[in-house]
Short mmCIF file of C-alpha atoms in Angstrom, two decimals:
data_model
loop_
_atom_site.label_atom_id
_atom_site.label_comp_id
_atom_site.label_asym_id
_atom_site.label_seq_id
_atom_site.Cartn_x
_atom_site.Cartn_y
_atom_site.Cartn_z
CA MET A 628 -9.78 -1.59 -15.60
CA TYR A 629 -13.40 -1.23 -14.53
CA LEU A 630 -15.36 -2.48 -11.50
CA LYS A 631 -18.90 -3.38 -12.58
CA LYS A 632 -20.43 -4.55 -9.30
CA ILE A 633 -19.60 -5.65 -5.79
CA SER A 634 -21.52 -7.54 -3.10
CA LEU A 635 -20.66 -7.57 0.61
CA PHE A 636 -21.83 -10.17 3.12
CA ASN A 637 -21.09 -9.71 6.84
CA TYR A 638 -18.24 -7.37 5.92
CA LYS A 639 -17.56 -4.87 8.72
CA ASN A 640 -20.86 -3.00 9.33
CA PHE A 641 -22.71 -4.53 6.33
CA SER A 642 -24.94 -7.60 6.70
CA GLU A 643 -25.62 -7.59 2.98
CA ALA A 644 -25.09 -4.87 0.39
CA ASN A 645 -24.99 -4.87 -3.41
CA PHE A 646 -23.64 -2.08 -5.60
CA GLU A 647 -23.62 -1.74 -9.39
CA PHE A 648 -21.53 0.93 -11.08
CA ASP A 649 -22.14 2.72 -14.37
CA GLY A 650 -20.04 5.90 -14.16
CA LYS A 651 -16.40 6.86 -14.34
CA ILE A 652 -16.63 8.60 -10.95
CA ILE A 653 -18.48 6.77 -8.19
CA CYS A 654 -19.29 8.75 -5.03
CA PHE A 655 -20.37 7.24 -1.71
CA VAL A 656 -21.89 9.95 0.48
CA GLY A 657 -23.40 9.90 3.96
CA LYS A 658 -22.72 10.57 7.62
CA ASN A 659 -19.61 9.39 9.45
CA GLY A 660 -19.78 5.75 10.56
CA ILE A 661 -22.31 4.73 7.91
CA GLY A 662 -19.85 2.49 6.00
CA LYS A 663 -18.54 4.60 3.10
CA THR A 664 -14.90 3.79 3.86
CA ASN A 665 -15.80 0.11 4.37
CA VAL A 666 -17.00 -0.19 0.75
CA LEU A 667 -13.72 1.31 -0.48
CA ASP A 668 -11.81 -1.05 1.80
CA ALA A 669 -13.69 -4.03 0.34
CA ILE A 670 -12.54 -2.98 -3.15
CA TYR A 671 -8.98 -2.63 -1.81
CA HIS A 672 -9.30 -6.06 -0.18
CA LEU A 673 -9.92 -7.68 -3.58
CA SER A 674 -6.81 -6.06 -5.02
CA TYR A 675 -4.33 -6.75 -2.21
CA GLY A 676 -5.95 -9.74 -0.50
CA LYS A 677 -6.18 -7.80 2.77
CA SER A 678 -7.80 -4.75 4.37
CA TYR A 679 -6.09 -1.36 4.16
CA PHE A 680 -7.28 -0.44 7.65
CA ASN A 681 -7.55 -3.67 9.72
CA PRO A 682 -4.40 -5.81 9.73
CA LEU A 683 -6.20 -8.65 11.55
CA ALA A 684 -8.39 -10.35 8.95
CA VAL A 685 -10.93 -11.60 11.50
CA GLN A 686 -11.67 -7.97 12.51
CA ASN A 687 -13.35 -7.48 9.13
CA ILE A 688 -16.12 -9.95 10.00
CA LYS A 689 -19.31 -8.21 11.16
CA HIS A 690 -19.80 -8.42 14.93
CA GLY A 691 -21.78 -11.50 15.91
CA GLU A 692 -21.18 -13.29 12.58
CA GLU A 693 -18.88 -16.18 11.66
CA PHE A 694 -17.68 -15.21 8.17
CA PHE A 695 -17.49 -12.52 5.51
CA VAL A 696 -17.65 -12.66 1.70
CA ILE A 697 -16.72 -9.99 -0.87
CA ASP A 698 -17.84 -10.85 -4.40
CA ALA A 699 -17.12 -8.58 -7.35
CA GLU A 700 -17.03 -8.46 -11.12
CA PHE A 701 -14.34 -6.51 -12.97
CA ILE A 702 -13.64 -5.84 -16.62
CA LYS A 703 -9.94 -6.04 -17.45
CA GLU A 704 -8.67 -5.93 -21.03
CA ASN A 705 -12.24 -6.55 -22.31
CA ARG A 706 -12.62 -9.70 -20.20
CA ASN A 707 -14.99 -10.30 -17.30
CA GLU A 708 -13.13 -11.31 -14.15
CA GLN A 709 -14.92 -12.48 -11.01
CA LEU A 710 -13.08 -12.20 -7.70
CA VAL A 711 -14.34 -13.58 -4.41
CA CYS A 712 -12.61 -13.12 -1.06
CA SER A 713 -13.99 -14.97 1.96
CA LEU A 714 -13.00 -15.72 5.52
CA LYS A 715 -14.56 -17.98 8.14
CA LYS A 716 -13.45 -17.71 11.78
CA GLY A 717 -10.79 -20.28 12.62
CA GLN A 718 -10.00 -20.94 8.94
CA LYS A 719 -7.69 -19.52 6.29
CA LYS A 720 -8.84 -16.69 4.07
CA ILE A 721 -9.74 -17.80 0.53
CA LEU A 722 -9.30 -15.71 -2.62
CA LYS A 723 -10.79 -17.00 -5.87
CA ARG A 724 -10.49 -15.74 -9.43
CA ASN A 725 -13.20 -17.02 -11.78
CA GLY A 726 -14.02 -19.83 -9.37
CA LYS A 727 -10.45 -21.05 -8.87
CA ALA A 728 -8.74 -20.48 -5.52
CA TYR A 729 -5.21 -19.09 -5.40
CA ASP A 730 -2.64 -21.34 -3.75
CA LYS A 731 -0.68 -18.24 -2.69
CA PHE A 732 -2.10 -14.73 -2.29
CA SER A 733 1.20 -13.39 -3.60
CA ASP A 734 0.27 -14.82 -7.05
CA HIS A 735 -2.68 -12.39 -7.16
CA ILE A 736 -0.78 -9.20 -6.26
CA GLY A 737 -0.72 -6.84 -9.26
CA PHE A 738 -3.69 -8.39 -11.07
CA ILE A 739 -6.03 -5.56 -9.99
CA PRO A 740 -3.81 -2.46 -9.81
CA LEU A 741 -5.27 -0.05 -7.28
CA VAL A 742 -4.27 3.07 -5.34
CA ILE A 743 -6.06 4.37 -2.24
CA ILE A 744 -5.72 7.91 -0.85
CA SER A 745 -7.00 8.14 2.72
CA PRO A 746 -6.59 10.10 5.98
CA ALA A 747 -4.99 6.88 7.30
CA ASP A 748 -2.06 7.62 4.94
CA ARG A 749 -0.81 10.01 7.62
CA ASP A 750 0.66 6.89 9.24
CA LEU A 751 3.30 7.07 6.49
CA ILE A 752 4.54 10.29 8.12
CA ILE A 753 3.96 9.71 11.83
CA GLU A 754 4.71 5.98 12.16
CA GLY A 755 8.08 4.20 12.01
CA SER A 756 10.12 3.07 9.02
CA GLU A 757 8.19 -0.21 8.58
CA THR A 758 5.13 1.71 7.30
CA ARG A 759 7.17 3.49 4.63
CA ARG A 760 8.98 0.27 3.62
CA LYS A 761 5.60 -1.40 3.18
CA PHE A 762 4.57 1.45 0.85
CA MET A 763 7.68 0.92 -1.29
CA ASP A 764 7.24 -2.83 -1.27
CA SER A 765 3.55 -2.70 -2.18
CA VAL A 766 4.24 -0.55 -5.27
CA ILE A 767 7.17 -2.64 -6.50
CA SER A 768 5.42 -5.96 -5.72
CA GLN A 769 2.41 -5.02 -7.85
CA LEU A 770 4.72 -5.00 -10.86
CA ASP A 771 7.44 -7.51 -9.96
CA SER A 772 6.46 -10.94 -8.60
CA LYS A 773 10.12 -11.96 -8.26
CA TYR A 774 10.71 -8.99 -5.94
CA LEU A 775 7.82 -10.11 -3.74
CA GLN A 776 9.19 -13.66 -3.56
CA GLN A 777 12.70 -12.38 -2.70
CA LEU A 778 11.15 -10.22 0.02
CA ILE A 779 9.28 -13.20 1.48
CA GLN A 780 12.45 -15.32 1.41
CA TYR A 781 14.51 -12.54 3.03
CA GLN A 782 12.00 -12.27 5.90
CA LYS A 783 12.00 -16.06 6.33
CA VAL A 784 15.82 -16.32 6.51
CA MET A 785 16.03 -13.30 8.84
CA SER A 786 13.51 -14.93 11.21
CA GLN A 787 15.65 -18.08 11.19
CA ARG A 788 18.81 -16.05 11.91
CA ASN A 789 17.05 -14.24 14.77
CA ALA A 790 15.88 -17.57 16.21
CA LEU A 791 19.48 -18.86 16.03
CA LEU A 792 20.81 -15.77 17.85
CA LYS A 793 18.22 -16.34 20.61
CA TYR A 794 19.22 -20.03 20.79
CA PHE A 795 22.90 -19.08 21.16
CA ALA A 796 22.10 -16.68 24.02
CA LEU A 797 19.79 -19.10 25.79
CA ASN A 798 22.23 -22.03 25.61
CA HIS A 799 25.47 -20.03 26.03
CA VAL A 800 26.88 -21.40 22.78
CA PHE A 801 28.02 -19.87 19.48
CA GLU A 802 28.54 -21.44 16.05
CA LYS A 803 29.91 -18.90 13.59
CA GLU A 804 29.81 -21.34 10.66
CA THR A 805 26.05 -21.93 11.04
CA LEU A 806 25.39 -18.20 11.30
CA SER A 807 27.49 -17.50 8.20
CA ILE A 808 25.13 -19.68 6.10
CA TYR A 809 22.25 -17.37 6.99
CA ASN A 810 24.47 -14.33 6.36
CA GLU A 811 25.23 -15.49 2.81
CA GLN A 812 21.56 -16.14 2.05
CA LEU A 813 20.48 -12.77 3.49
CA ASP A 814 23.18 -10.98 1.50
CA ALA A 815 21.90 -12.42 -1.81
CA PHE A 816 18.26 -11.52 -1.12
CA ALA A 817 19.13 -8.10 0.34
CA ASN A 818 21.23 -7.11 -2.67
CA TYR A 819 18.32 -7.84 -5.04
CA ILE A 820 15.85 -5.95 -2.81
CA PHE A 821 18.20 -2.97 -2.41
CA GLU A 822 18.86 -2.63 -6.15
CA LYS A 823 15.13 -2.84 -6.94
CA ARG A 824 14.24 -0.23 -4.31
CA LYS A 825 17.01 2.05 -5.53
CA SER A 826 15.82 1.80 -9.16
CA PHE A 827 12.23 2.35 -8.06
CA ILE A 828 13.05 5.57 -6.15
CA GLU A 829 15.11 6.92 -9.07
CA ALA A 830 12.11 6.49 -11.39
CA PHE A 831 9.49 7.47 -8.80
CA VAL A 832 10.86 10.77 -7.42
CA PRO A 833 10.52 12.82 -10.66
CA ILE A 834 6.86 11.69 -10.99
CA PHE A 835 6.24 12.56 -7.34
CA ASN A 836 7.83 16.01 -7.74
CA THR A 837 5.67 16.78 -10.79
CA HIS A 838 2.45 15.93 -8.94
CA HIS A 839 3.48 17.89 -5.86
CA GLN A 840 4.30 20.98 -7.92
CA THR A 841 0.91 20.73 -9.65
CA ILE A 842 -1.03 20.41 -6.38
CA THR A 843 0.84 23.23 -4.60
CA GLY A 844 1.49 25.47 -7.60
CA SER A 845 5.25 24.90 -7.10
CA ALA A 846 5.00 26.84 -3.82
CA GLU A 847 6.87 24.27 -1.71
CA SER A 848 10.11 22.31 -2.02
CA VAL A 849 9.86 18.68 -0.89
CA GLN A 850 12.24 15.71 -0.91
CA LEU A 851 11.80 11.93 -0.91
CA VAL A 852 15.05 10.20 0.06
CA TYR A 853 15.81 6.46 0.19
CA GLU A 854 17.93 5.47 3.19
CA SER A 855 19.65 2.08 3.48
CA HIS A 856 22.62 0.52 5.27
CA LEU A 857 23.57 -0.99 1.90
CA PHE A 858 24.67 2.39 0.55
CA GLU A 859 27.63 2.01 2.95
CA MET A 860 28.67 -1.60 2.20
CA ASP A 861 27.32 -5.04 1.30
CA LEU A 862 25.15 -6.81 3.86
CA GLN A 863 27.58 -9.65 4.57
CA THR A 864 30.25 -7.15 5.71
CA LEU A 865 27.65 -5.24 7.73
CA LEU A 866 26.51 -8.43 9.46
CA GLU A 867 30.09 -9.32 10.37
CA GLU A 868 30.78 -5.81 11.70
CA ASN A 869 27.61 -5.88 13.82
CA LEU A 870 27.98 -9.46 15.07
CA ASN A 871 28.60 -8.57 18.71
CA LYS A 872 25.69 -6.13 18.70
CA ASP A 873 23.37 -8.74 17.13
CA ARG A 874 24.43 -11.35 19.69
CA ALA A 875 23.68 -8.92 22.53
CA LEU A 876 20.32 -7.85 21.06
CA GLN A 877 19.45 -11.40 19.90
CA TYR A 878 18.16 -10.10 16.56
CA THR A 879 19.50 -8.82 13.21
CA SER A 880 20.13 -5.09 13.58
CA VAL A 881 21.23 -4.24 10.02
CA GLY A 882 19.82 -5.01 6.58
CA THR A 883 17.12 -4.01 4.11
CA HIS A 884 14.49 -4.64 6.82
CA LYS A 885 15.78 -1.37 8.36
CA ASP A 886 15.53 0.71 5.16
CA ASP A 887 13.50 3.92 5.27
CA LEU A 888 12.09 6.70 3.11
CA SER A 889 12.77 10.19 4.44
CA PHE A 890 9.85 12.63 3.83
CA GLU A 891 11.17 16.18 3.85
CA ILE A 892 10.03 19.75 3.24
CA ASP A 893 12.86 22.22 2.55
CA TYR A 894 15.28 19.45 3.64
CA HIS A 895 13.67 19.15 7.09
CA PRO A 896 11.41 16.30 8.31
CA ILE A 897 7.87 17.02 7.18
CA LYS A 898 6.63 15.28 10.34
CA LYS A 899 8.04 18.16 12.42
CA PHE A 900 8.09 21.10 10.03
CA GLY A 901 5.10 20.54 7.72
CA SER A 902 1.61 21.93 8.40
CA GLN A 903 -1.41 19.63 8.20
CA GLY A 904 -2.18 20.93 4.69
CA GLN A 905 1.43 20.51 3.57
CA GLN A 906 1.54 16.96 4.90
CA LYS A 907 -1.72 16.12 3.15
CA SER A 908 -0.47 17.57 -0.17
CA PHE A 909 2.74 15.54 0.20
CA LEU A 910 0.80 12.31 0.74
CA ILE A 911 -1.65 12.94 -2.11
CA ALA A 912 1.29 13.66 -4.46
CA LEU A 913 2.91 10.43 -3.23
CA LYS A 914 -0.19 8.37 -4.01
CA LEU A 915 -0.85 10.04 -7.38
CA ALA A 916 2.78 9.28 -8.26
CA GLN A 917 2.09 5.66 -7.26
CA PHE A 918 -0.88 5.70 -9.65
CA ASP A 919 1.20 7.07 -12.54
CA PHE A 920 4.08 4.69 -11.86
CA LEU A 921 1.80 1.64 -11.85
CA LYS A 922 -0.01 2.80 -14.98
CA LYS A 923 3.21 3.46 -16.87
CA GLN A 924 4.81 0.15 -15.90
CA SER A 925 1.74 -2.08 -16.30
CA GLY A 926 -0.07 -0.35 -19.17
CA VAL A 927 -3.31 -0.53 -17.13
CA LYS A 928 -5.06 2.42 -15.46
CA PRO A 929 -5.36 1.44 -11.77
CA LEU A 930 -8.56 1.97 -9.84
CA LEU A 931 -8.25 5.10 -7.70
CA LEU A 932 -9.97 5.39 -4.31
CA PHE A 933 -10.35 8.82 -2.64
CA ASP A 934 -11.39 8.24 0.97
CA ASP A 935 -12.57 11.48 2.57
CA ILE A 936 -9.65 13.51 1.17
CA PHE A 937 -11.43 16.84 0.65
CA ASP A 938 -11.40 17.72 4.35
CA LYS A 939 -8.49 19.93 5.46
CA LEU A 940 -7.58 20.89 1.89
CA ASP A 941 -8.14 24.45 0.73
CA GLU A 942 -10.23 25.11 -2.37
CA SER A 943 -7.26 25.74 -4.68
CA ARG A 944 -5.65 22.38 -3.84
CA VAL A 945 -8.95 20.54 -4.30
CA SER A 946 -9.45 22.18 -7.71
CA LYS A 947 -5.88 21.24 -8.77
CA ILE A 948 -6.57 17.58 -7.87
CA ILE A 949 -9.87 17.62 -9.77
CA GLU A 950 -8.16 19.15 -12.83
CA MET A 951 -5.79 16.17 -12.86
CA VAL A 952 -8.63 13.67 -12.45
CA ASN A 953 -10.48 15.32 -15.31
CA SER A 954 -7.84 14.19 -17.78
CA ASP A 955 -7.95 10.89 -19.67
CA ALA A 956 -4.94 9.77 -17.63
CA PHE A 957 -7.29 8.42 -14.98
CA GLY A 958 -9.64 5.47 -15.12
CA GLN A 959 -12.44 4.66 -12.69
CA LEU A 960 -12.48 6.73 -9.52
CA PHE A 961 -14.25 6.03 -6.21
CA ILE A 962 -14.84 8.86 -3.73
CA SER A 963 -16.23 8.88 -0.19
CA ASP A 964 -17.37 12.14 1.41
CA THR A 965 -19.62 13.34 4.22
CA HIS A 966 -20.93 16.34 2.24
CA PRO A 967 -23.20 15.30 -0.69
CA GLU A 968 -23.50 18.86 -2.05
CA ARG A 969 -19.74 19.45 -1.99
CA THR A 970 -19.13 16.11 -3.70
CA GLU A 971 -21.65 16.73 -6.46
CA THR A 972 -20.30 20.23 -7.11
CA ILE A 973 -16.77 18.85 -7.40
CA VAL A 974 -17.59 15.91 -9.69
CA LYS A 975 -19.94 17.96 -11.91
CA SER A 976 -17.02 20.28 -12.68
CA THR A 977 -15.11 17.34 -14.22
CA HIS A 978 -17.75 16.84 -16.98
CA GLN A 979 -17.24 13.08 -16.55
CA SER A 980 -19.99 10.49 -16.06
CA TYR A 981 -20.65 10.06 -12.35
CA GLN A 982 -22.86 8.25 -9.87
CA ILE A 983 -23.83 9.41 -6.37
CA ILE A 984 -24.65 6.59 -3.93
CA HIS A 985 -26.26 7.70 -0.66
CA LEU A 986 -25.56 5.44 2.31
#
């Protein structure tokens, strides 16, 4: 997997910018606010069909403009692949591969495997369970299109069940038979999602532990634990047991949409008991494990984006990360940093081909 070139039009702070790449390690350097992260986000956008940082698509259009376009050329399995993502205000976003638009963005997920490591990853620790579920789902979905479709269907049925609960409350009626139809459908989707998540965590945790031990020199003990109501009983039974609660709340209170990943250090929440450096090491290990997992399952080396990750890491941890990157296990790597000298010193030590782009 190799990104040859990318062009941005009215994307975030760029009116027009064109970049061509000829190294294994590509470094964007410059002051804060100049647009380094925005270039990485444009690359991410072409992989996932959305921004990593701005959930509202229209927010990625440059201020005062009506549209944005990201146009890029990749090489995958010795074939040229052109991807174009565009959005015009008031219209649907369009994603094209080699001139043909996708009917569903979900059909594209997994075609360009990619992992981003960013300071924004801290949301995985400090935010609620939804952020960690999305991490799990994004990794599994890149490899399993059926999983993504089951997830979409589960969300659709759950929204319908929630709407029905609201209707019951508003109209002071209750039809158990109608609700049971949704319960059966949710149970089938939830069971598939739960089993896939469980299998994923079983395979993922050993890879994560290996990376964390490498980064920290085995100095810290960390845990990654999957939590789900479905470890207790099947969803249909759970829904029946929580019926009165759901009717009072007017939404579905149990199910795989409440699953979580517990991030722990020495069996305590890393959010409360981990230092900033320990949290950052945990997250980098998590993302490097994501990289390895995707590579192993797909047979393709994902693109790896390092967004400003060298801040707040001591020298020994930085050198451990660079040692890993220096191996043939990694493909093309994109780095953003505010310190050109630091960046060049780090990438020179890898003895890999590199390119420094000053913004």
